[in-house]
Structures are given as C-alpha cells and as structure tokens.
Amino acid sequence: MNEPLTLDGLAVPLRVLRLFAADFGHLPAPDVDLSGIYPERLTLRFHEGLRAFEAWREALAVPPERVTHTTQGVGTTRVLKASTDYAGAQVHLYGYADVPATDGGAA
C-alpha cells in the first residue's frame, strides 16, 4: 500500500497559491482546488461569469488561442478552459457562465 500524501506533497501548488495572493490579490477570488491525485496541479474556478476568468488569463499571460470553449448542462452553461505552468505548478483555469436564452424564434 502506498504511503498517504502529506501536506508537504502539496508544497508546489500551495506555494503558487501564496504567490497569487501576494502578486494578484487585486484579482477576483476563485474557487481553489488542490488534489492529492495530482499534487502538482492548482485549479482555479470562476462561477460568476467570464470576466474573472479573463482577468486571471491575462495576469498569467495565457494567450487567447490557448483557451478552449465548451458547453455543459445541455448547452445552458458556457465553459472556458485554459492551462499554464507557473512557478513549477500546473495551473488550470475554468470559467463558467450562463448561455443567454434565445427567444425561441418569436417574431
């Protein structure tokens, strides 16, 4: 049986999170995910629209062409995804926003 991951095993993404707090404290606060399964990964999620996602994408210098777009929830939620390396961690950004409803073709 493998030894359980210690908090030291998450030192890289925790260090990056601390750097983000110091360097980007003015940016919108994300939901933050750390995982013992992927101990080098830091995931930032933004559920209040795409402005926060874009602010972080720009701050981390992720080129727009590296952003992917999908939908979920039977096409009702827009999802933007981007990844970059930062100070030794893999940083994954996710932005969620409602897809505007259509009027159903009303004249």
mmCIF file of N, CA and C in Angstrom:
data_model
loop_
_atom_site.group_PDB
_atom_site.id
_atom_site.type_symbol
_atom_site.label_atom_id
_atom_site.label_comp_id
_atom_site.label_asym_id
_atom_site.label_seq_id
_atom_site.Cartn_x
_atom_site.Cartn_y
_atom_site.Cartn_z
ATOM 1 N N MET A 1 0.837 -1.180 0.000
ATOM 2 C CA MET A 1 0.000 0.000 0.000
ATOM 3 C C MET A 1 0.883 1.245 0.000
ATOM 4 N N ASN A 2 0.499 2.234 -0.799
ATOM 5 C CA ASN A 2 1.264 3.480 -0.875
ATOM 6 C C ASN A 2 1.067 4.313 0.379
ATOM 7 N N GLU A 3 2.113 5.050 0.711
ATOM 8 C CA GLU A 3 2.026 5.981 1.829
ATOM 9 C C GLU A 3 1.081 7.123 1.452
ATOM 10 N N PRO A 4 0.282 7.606 2.386
ATOM 11 C CA PRO A 4 -0.604 8.734 2.059
ATOM 12 C C PRO A 4 0.214 10.001 1.790
ATOM 13 N N LEU A 5 -0.317 10.828 0.922
ATOM 14 C CA LEU A 5 0.320 12.104 0.602
ATOM 15 C C LEU A 5 0.277 13.007 1.836
ATOM 16 N N THR A 6 1.374 13.633 2.110
ATOM 17 C CA THR A 6 1.418 14.598 3.216
ATOM 18 C C THR A 6 1.156 16.000 2.667
ATOM 19 N N LEU A 7 0.929 16.933 3.553
ATOM 20 C CA LEU A 7 0.747 18.320 3.133
ATOM 21 C C LEU A 7 1.993 18.835 2.428
ATOM 22 N N ASP A 8 3.175 18.343 2.828
ATOM 23 C CA ASP A 8 4.413 18.709 2.122
ATOM 24 C C ASP A 8 4.353 18.310 0.655
ATOM 25 N N GLY A 9 3.600 17.257 0.351
ATOM 26 C CA GLY A 9 3.467 16.811 -1.032
ATOM 27 C C GLY A 9 2.701 17.789 -1.902
ATOM 28 N N LEU A 10 1.994 18.710 -1.272
ATOM 29 C CA LEU A 10 1.256 19.748 -2.000
ATOM 30 C C LEU A 10 1.974 21.100 -1.951
ATOM 31 N N ALA A 11 3.248 21.080 -1.596
ATOM 32 C CA ALA A 11 4.001 22.321 -1.407
ATOM 33 C C ALA A 11 4.039 23.187 -2.664
ATOM 34 N N VAL A 12 4.153 22.585 -3.834
ATOM 35 C CA VAL A 12 4.272 23.384 -5.062
ATOM 36 C C VAL A 12 2.993 24.183 -5.321
ATOM 37 N N PRO A 13 1.823 23.559 -5.408
ATOM 38 C CA PRO A 13 0.639 24.391 -5.659
ATOM 39 C C PRO A 13 0.303 25.324 -4.494
ATOM 40 N N LEU A 14 0.613 24.923 -3.273
ATOM 41 C CA LEU A 14 0.388 25.823 -2.138
ATOM 42 C C LEU A 14 1.290 27.052 -2.219
ATOM 43 N N ARG A 15 2.533 26.852 -2.646
ATOM 44 C CA ARG A 15 3.453 27.985 -2.825
ATOM 45 C C ARG A 15 2.926 28.923 -3.903
ATOM 46 N N VAL A 16 2.425 28.349 -5.002
ATOM 47 C CA VAL A 16 1.886 29.172 -6.083
ATOM 48 C C VAL A 16 0.654 29.931 -5.597
ATOM 49 N N LEU A 17 -0.182 29.305 -4.813
ATOM 50 C CA LEU A 17 -1.351 29.988 -4.271
ATOM 51 C C LEU A 17 -0.923 31.176 -3.399
ATOM 52 N N ARG A 18 0.125 30.981 -2.625
ATOM 53 C CA ARG A 18 0.650 32.081 -1.805
ATOM 54 C C ARG A 18 1.206 33.200 -2.696
ATOM 55 N N LEU A 19 1.900 32.842 -3.767
ATOM 56 C CA LEU A 19 2.382 33.846 -4.719
ATOM 57 C C LEU A 19 1.217 34.613 -5.346
ATOM 58 N N PHE A 20 0.169 33.890 -5.708
ATOM 59 C CA PHE A 20 -1.001 34.541 -6.296
ATOM 60 C C PHE A 20 -1.614 35.541 -5.320
ATOM 61 N N ALA A 21 -1.714 35.156 -4.051
ATOM 62 C CA ALA A 21 -2.279 36.054 -3.051
ATOM 63 C C ALA A 21 -1.441 37.325 -2.930
ATOM 64 N N ALA A 22 -0.124 37.191 -3.033
ATOM 65 C CA ALA A 22 0.765 38.352 -2.928
ATOM 66 C C ALA A 22 0.780 39.184 -4.207
ATOM 67 N N ASP A 23 0.858 38.520 -5.362
ATOM 68 C CA ASP A 23 1.023 39.228 -6.628
ATOM 69 C C ASP A 23 -0.284 39.634 -7.295
ATOM 70 N N PHE A 24 -1.339 38.874 -7.062
ATOM 71 C CA PHE A 24 -2.606 39.112 -7.755
ATOM 72 C C PHE A 24 -3.773 39.272 -6.780
ATOM 73 N N GLY A 25 -3.479 39.780 -5.611
ATOM 74 C CA GLY A 25 -4.505 39.946 -4.596
ATOM 75 C C GLY A 25 -5.657 40.852 -5.012
ATOM 76 N N HIS A 26 -5.434 41.669 -6.015
ATOM 77 C CA HIS A 26 -6.465 42.577 -6.512
ATOM 78 C C HIS A 26 -7.443 41.899 -7.465
ATOM 79 N N LEU A 27 -7.120 40.676 -7.911
ATOM 80 C CA LEU A 27 -7.981 39.968 -8.859
ATOM 81 C C LEU A 27 -9.121 39.259 -8.127
ATOM 82 N N PRO A 28 -10.195 38.931 -8.858
ATOM 83 C CA PRO A 28 -11.321 38.234 -8.231
ATOM 84 C C PRO A 28 -10.882 36.906 -7.614
ATOM 85 N N ALA A 29 -11.449 36.603 -6.457
ATOM 86 C CA ALA A 29 -11.108 35.360 -5.756
ATOM 87 C C ALA A 29 -11.758 34.167 -6.459
ATOM 88 N N PRO A 30 -10.964 33.137 -6.741
ATOM 89 C CA PRO A 30 -11.511 31.928 -7.370
ATOM 90 C C PRO A 30 -11.921 30.900 -6.320
ATOM 91 N N ASP A 31 -12.641 29.883 -6.774
ATOM 92 C CA ASP A 31 -12.737 28.647 -6.012
ATOM 93 C C ASP A 31 -11.433 27.918 -6.297
ATOM 94 N N VAL A 32 -10.800 27.367 -5.283
ATOM 95 C CA VAL A 32 -9.481 26.758 -5.414
ATOM 96 C C VAL A 32 -9.580 25.263 -5.151
ATOM 97 N N ASP A 33 -8.958 24.483 -6.040
ATOM 98 C CA ASP A 33 -8.905 23.036 -5.862
ATOM 99 C C ASP A 33 -7.461 22.571 -5.841
ATOM 100 N N LEU A 34 -7.142 21.770 -4.844
ATOM 101 C CA LEU A 34 -5.877 21.041 -4.755
ATOM 102 C C LEU A 34 -6.240 19.572 -4.657
ATOM 103 N N SER A 35 -5.375 18.706 -5.160
ATOM 104 C CA SER A 35 -5.696 17.290 -5.161
ATOM 105 C C SER A 35 -4.465 16.453 -4.858
ATOM 106 N N GLY A 36 -4.642 15.481 -3.990
ATOM 107 C CA GLY A 36 -3.573 14.522 -3.740
ATOM 108 C C GLY A 36 -3.335 13.605 -4.923
ATOM 109 N N ILE A 37 -4.314 13.509 -5.807
ATOM 110 C CA ILE A 37 -4.161 12.678 -7.009
ATOM 111 C C ILE A 37 -3.231 13.366 -8.000
ATOM 112 N N TYR A 38 -3.338 14.694 -8.105
ATOM 113 C CA TYR A 38 -2.480 15.491 -8.989
ATOM 114 C C TYR A 38 -1.774 16.541 -8.131
ATOM 115 N N PRO A 39 -0.745 16.157 -7.399
ATOM 116 C CA PRO A 39 -0.141 17.067 -6.419
ATOM 117 C C PRO A 39 0.613 18.261 -7.007
ATOM 118 N N GLU A 40 0.797 18.319 -8.298
ATOM 119 C CA GLU A 40 1.466 19.477 -8.916
ATOM 120 C C GLU A 40 0.460 20.441 -9.533
ATOM 121 N N ARG A 41 -0.840 20.185 -9.343
ATOM 122 C CA ARG A 41 -1.887 20.960 -10.010
ATOM 123 C C ARG A 41 -2.590 21.896 -9.033
ATOM 124 N N LEU A 42 -2.864 23.091 -9.536
ATOM 125 C CA LEU A 42 -3.678 24.071 -8.830
ATOM 126 C C LEU A 42 -4.787 24.470 -9.797
ATOM 127 N N THR A 43 -6.027 24.298 -9.385
ATOM 128 C CA THR A 43 -7.162 24.622 -10.237
ATOM 129 C C THR A 43 -7.908 25.815 -9.663
ATOM 130 N N LEU A 44 -8.150 26.792 -10.525
ATOM 131 C CA LEU A 44 -8.901 27.985 -10.170
ATOM 132 C C LEU A 44 -10.190 27.984 -10.977
ATOM 133 N N ARG A 45 -11.331 28.080 -10.290
ATOM 134 C CA ARG A 45 -12.638 28.059 -10.948
ATOM 135 C C ARG A 45 -13.385 29.356 -10.667
ATOM 136 N N PHE A 46 -14.058 29.845 -11.715
ATOM 137 C CA PHE A 46 -14.799 31.101 -11.627
ATOM 138 C C PHE A 46 -16.230 30.847 -12.094
ATOM 139 N N HIS A 47 -17.184 31.007 -11.190
ATOM 140 C CA HIS A 47 -18.585 30.673 -11.473
ATOM 141 C C HIS A 47 -19.465 31.898 -11.671
ATOM 142 N N GLU A 48 -18.930 33.078 -11.543
ATOM 143 C CA GLU A 48 -19.728 34.303 -11.609
ATOM 144 C C GLU A 48 -19.573 35.010 -12.949
ATOM 145 N N GLY A 49 -19.463 34.296 -14.015
ATOM 146 C CA GLY A 49 -19.270 34.904 -15.328
ATOM 147 C C GLY A 49 -17.825 34.779 -15.768
ATOM 148 N N LEU A 50 -17.544 35.343 -16.927
ATOM 149 C CA LEU A 50 -16.235 35.115 -17.551
ATOM 150 C C LEU A 50 -15.236 36.254 -17.345
ATOM 151 N N ARG A 51 -15.649 37.362 -16.766
ATOM 152 C CA ARG A 51 -14.711 38.475 -16.542
ATOM 153 C C ARG A 51 -13.562 38.071 -15.629
ATOM 154 N N ALA A 52 -13.880 37.350 -14.561
ATOM 155 C CA ALA A 52 -12.830 36.921 -13.626
ATOM 156 C C ALA A 52 -11.866 35.961 -14.314
ATOM 157 N N PHE A 53 -12.411 35.028 -15.089
ATOM 158 C CA PHE A 53 -11.564 34.104 -15.854
ATOM 159 C C PHE A 53 -10.611 34.885 -16.746
ATOM 160 N N GLU A 54 -11.143 35.860 -17.476
ATOM 161 C CA GLU A 54 -10.315 36.651 -18.400
ATOM 162 C C GLU A 54 -9.261 37.466 -17.664
ATOM 163 N N ALA A 55 -9.604 38.013 -16.511
ATOM 164 C CA ALA A 55 -8.619 38.782 -15.738
ATOM 165 C C ALA A 55 -7.448 37.896 -15.335
ATOM 166 N N TRP A 56 -7.732 36.680 -14.881
ATOM 167 C CA TRP A 56 -6.673 35.748 -14.486
ATOM 168 C C TRP A 56 -5.899 35.250 -15.700
ATOM 169 N N ARG A 57 -6.602 34.987 -16.802
ATOM 170 C CA ARG A 57 -5.910 34.539 -18.014
ATOM 171 C C ARG A 57 -4.893 35.580 -18.442
ATOM 172 N N GLU A 58 -5.299 36.846 -18.423
ATOM 173 C CA GLU A 58 -4.379 37.919 -18.804
ATOM 174 C C GLU A 58 -3.236 38.044 -17.807
ATOM 175 N N ALA A 59 -3.531 37.978 -16.517
ATOM 176 C CA ALA A 59 -2.488 38.105 -15.493
ATOM 177 C C ALA A 59 -1.441 37.002 -15.615
ATOM 178 N N LEU A 60 -1.878 35.809 -16.011
ATOM 179 C CA LEU A 60 -0.964 34.672 -16.149
ATOM 180 C C LEU A 60 -0.387 34.554 -17.558
ATOM 181 N N ALA A 61 -0.691 35.525 -18.407
ATOM 182 C CA ALA A 61 -0.164 35.597 -19.775
ATOM 183 C C ALA A 61 -0.483 34.354 -20.600
ATOM 184 N N VAL A 62 -1.694 33.846 -20.440
ATOM 185 C CA VAL A 62 -2.143 32.721 -21.262
ATOM 186 C C VAL A 62 -2.716 33.311 -22.551
ATOM 187 N N PRO A 63 -2.147 32.971 -23.694
ATOM 188 C CA PRO A 63 -2.645 33.532 -24.956
ATOM 189 C C PRO A 63 -4.100 33.111 -25.211
ATOM 190 N N PRO A 64 -4.909 33.993 -25.779
ATOM 191 C CA PRO A 64 -6.315 33.665 -26.052
ATOM 192 C C PRO A 64 -6.493 32.390 -26.884
ATOM 193 N N GLU A 65 -5.554 32.138 -27.783
ATOM 194 C CA GLU A 65 -5.688 30.951 -28.631
ATOM 195 C C GLU A 65 -5.498 29.642 -27.861
ATOM 196 N N ARG A 66 -5.045 29.709 -26.617
ATOM 197 C CA ARG A 66 -4.898 28.506 -25.793
ATOM 198 C C ARG A 66 -6.122 28.259 -24.911
ATOM 199 N N VAL A 67 -7.151 29.063 -25.084
ATOM 200 C CA VAL A 67 -8.402 28.894 -24.336
ATOM 201 C C VAL A 67 -9.338 28.028 -25.167
ATOM 202 N N THR A 68 -9.936 27.025 -24.524
ATOM 203 C CA THR A 68 -10.939 26.207 -25.205
ATOM 204 C C THR A 68 -12.314 26.563 -24.669
ATOM 205 N N HIS A 69 -13.300 26.355 -25.513
ATOM 206 C CA HIS A 69 -14.687 26.685 -25.166
ATOM 207 C C HIS A 69 -15.550 25.451 -25.369
ATOM 208 N N THR A 70 -16.339 25.135 -24.364
ATOM 209 C CA THR A 70 -17.319 24.059 -24.462
ATOM 210 C C THR A 70 -18.591 24.534 -23.772
ATOM 211 N N THR A 71 -19.598 23.694 -23.832
ATOM 212 C CA THR A 71 -20.805 23.938 -23.049
ATOM 213 C C THR A 71 -21.110 22.686 -22.251
ATOM 214 N N GLN A 72 -21.897 22.875 -21.210
ATOM 215 C CA GLN A 72 -22.350 21.751 -20.405
ATOM 216 C C GLN A 72 -23.784 22.036 -19.985
ATOM 217 N N GLY A 73 -24.408 21.063 -19.341
ATOM 218 C CA GLY A 73 -25.784 21.265 -18.906
ATOM 219 C C GLY A 73 -26.731 21.425 -20.077
ATOM 220 N N VAL A 74 -26.616 20.544 -21.067
ATOM 221 C CA VAL A 74 -27.447 20.574 -22.275
ATOM 222 C C VAL A 74 -27.340 21.930 -22.970
ATOM 223 N N GLY A 75 -26.137 22.475 -22.972
ATOM 224 C CA GLY A 75 -25.869 23.720 -23.675
ATOM 225 C C GLY A 75 -26.267 24.978 -22.930
ATOM 226 N N THR A 76 -26.578 24.886 -21.645
ATOM 227 C CA THR A 76 -27.016 26.060 -20.896
ATOM 228 C C THR A 76 -25.881 26.781 -20.178
ATOM 229 N N THR A 77 -24.721 26.139 -20.078
ATOM 230 C CA THR A 77 -23.581 26.747 -19.386
ATOM 231 C C THR A 77 -22.378 26.767 -20.312
ATOM 232 N N ARG A 78 -21.816 27.937 -20.497
ATOM 233 C CA ARG A 78 -20.593 28.119 -21.275
ATOM 234 C C ARG A 78 -19.413 27.834 -20.352
ATOM 235 N N VAL A 79 -18.391 27.131 -20.861
ATOM 236 C CA VAL A 79 -17.210 26.794 -20.071
ATOM 237 C C VAL A 79 -15.966 27.186 -20.858
ATOM 238 N N LEU A 80 -15.121 28.013 -20.259
ATOM 239 C CA LEU A 80 -13.813 28.328 -20.826
ATOM 240 C C LEU A 80 -12.766 27.612 -19.995
ATOM 241 N N LYS A 81 -11.747 27.057 -20.670
ATOM 242 C CA LYS A 81 -10.671 26.329 -20.001
ATOM 243 C C LYS A 81 -9.332 26.794 -20.552
ATOM 244 N N ALA A 82 -8.377 26.899 -19.653
ATOM 245 C CA ALA A 82 -7.008 27.238 -20.058
ATOM 246 C C ALA A 82 -6.050 26.671 -19.017
ATOM 247 N N SER A 83 -4.845 26.376 -19.454
ATOM 248 C CA SER A 83 -3.818 25.847 -18.556
ATOM 249 C C SER A 83 -2.495 26.526 -18.848
ATOM 250 N N THR A 84 -1.677 26.618 -17.802
ATOM 251 C CA THR A 84 -0.332 27.161 -17.952
ATOM 252 C C THR A 84 0.525 26.633 -16.811
ATOM 253 N N ASP A 85 1.812 26.712 -16.973
ATOM 254 C CA ASP A 85 2.739 26.387 -15.891
ATOM 255 C C ASP A 85 3.118 27.688 -15.203
ATOM 256 N N TYR A 86 3.170 27.640 -13.876
ATOM 257 C CA TYR A 86 3.523 28.832 -13.105
ATOM 258 C C TYR A 86 4.310 28.393 -11.885
ATOM 259 N N ALA A 87 5.560 28.798 -11.803
ATOM 260 C CA ALA A 87 6.428 28.522 -10.648
ATOM 261 C C ALA A 87 6.437 27.044 -10.275
ATOM 262 N N GLY A 88 6.411 26.180 -11.289
ATOM 263 C CA GLY A 88 6.504 24.743 -11.058
ATOM 264 C C GLY A 88 5.186 24.020 -10.915
ATOM 265 N N ALA A 89 4.081 24.747 -10.893
ATOM 266 C CA ALA A 89 2.762 24.116 -10.780
ATOM 267 C C ALA A 89 2.034 24.191 -12.115
ATOM 268 N N GLN A 90 1.185 23.215 -12.343
ATOM 269 C CA GLN A 90 0.271 23.260 -13.474
ATOM 270 C C GLN A 90 -0.977 23.993 -12.991
ATOM 271 N N VAL A 91 -1.255 25.133 -13.591
ATOM 272 C CA VAL A 91 -2.405 25.934 -13.185
ATOM 273 C C VAL A 91 -3.490 25.772 -14.243
ATOM 274 N N HIS A 92 -4.662 25.349 -13.795
ATOM 275 C CA HIS A 92 -5.811 25.167 -14.673
ATOM 276 C C HIS A 92 -6.879 26.189 -14.300
ATOM 277 N N LEU A 93 -7.338 26.922 -15.302
ATOM 278 C CA LEU A 93 -8.384 27.923 -15.117
ATOM 279 C C LEU A 93 -9.668 27.415 -15.758
ATOM 280 N N TYR A 94 -10.778 27.586 -15.065
ATOM 281 C CA TYR A 94 -12.096 27.244 -15.594
ATOM 282 C C TYR A 94 -13.018 28.420 -15.322
ATOM 283 N N GLY A 95 -13.723 28.868 -16.346
ATOM 284 C CA GLY A 95 -14.715 29.923 -16.191
ATOM 285 C C GLY A 95 -16.066 29.423 -16.647
ATOM 286 N N TYR A 96 -17.090 29.731 -15.880
ATOM 287 C CA TYR A 96 -18.444 29.269 -16.175
ATOM 288 C C TYR A 96 -19.376 30.469 -16.288
ATOM 289 N N ALA A 97 -20.278 30.418 -17.267
ATOM 290 C CA ALA A 97 -21.270 31.477 -17.432
ATOM 291 C C ALA A 97 -22.504 30.879 -18.096
ATOM 292 N N ASP A 98 -23.648 31.462 -17.787
ATOM 293 C CA ASP A 98 -24.882 31.033 -18.441
ATOM 294 C C ASP A 98 -24.826 31.393 -19.918
ATOM 295 N N VAL A 99 -25.364 30.518 -20.745
ATOM 296 C CA VAL A 99 -25.544 30.825 -22.158
ATOM 297 C C VAL A 99 -26.833 31.629 -22.254
ATOM 298 N N PRO A 100 -26.799 32.785 -22.896
ATOM 299 C CA PRO A 100 -28.020 33.588 -22.994
ATOM 300 C C PRO A 100 -29.148 32.796 -23.643
ATOM 301 N N ALA A 101 -30.332 32.898 -23.056
ATOM 302 C CA ALA A 101 -31.512 32.225 -23.619
ATOM 303 C C ALA A 101 -31.926 32.910 -24.910
ATOM 304 N N THR A 102 -32.405 32.117 -25.827
ATOM 305 C CA THR A 102 -32.937 32.683 -27.072
ATOM 306 C C THR A 102 -34.431 32.852 -26.898
ATOM 307 N N ASP A 103 -35.013 33.647 -27.748
ATOM 308 C CA ASP A 103 -36.455 33.918 -27.625
ATOM 309 C C ASP A 103 -37.305 32.851 -28.277
ATOM 310 N N GLY A 104 -36.686 31.782 -28.787
ATOM 311 C CA GLY A 104 -37.443 30.690 -29.391
ATOM 312 C C GLY A 104 -37.979 31.014 -30.771
ATOM 313 N N GLY A 105 -37.439 32.063 -31.399
ATOM 314 C CA GLY A 105 -37.855 32.387 -32.754
ATOM 315 C C GLY A 105 -39.103 33.256 -32.821
ATOM 316 N N ALA A 106 -39.419 33.946 -31.731
ATOM 317 C CA ALA A 106 -40.602 34.815 -31.742
ATOM 318 C C ALA A 106 -40.420 35.940 -32.742
ATOM 319 N N ALA A 107 -41.500 36.284 -33.410
ATOM 320 C CA ALA A 107 -41.441 37.324 -34.435
ATOM 321 C C ALA A 107 -41.626 38.703 -33.868
#
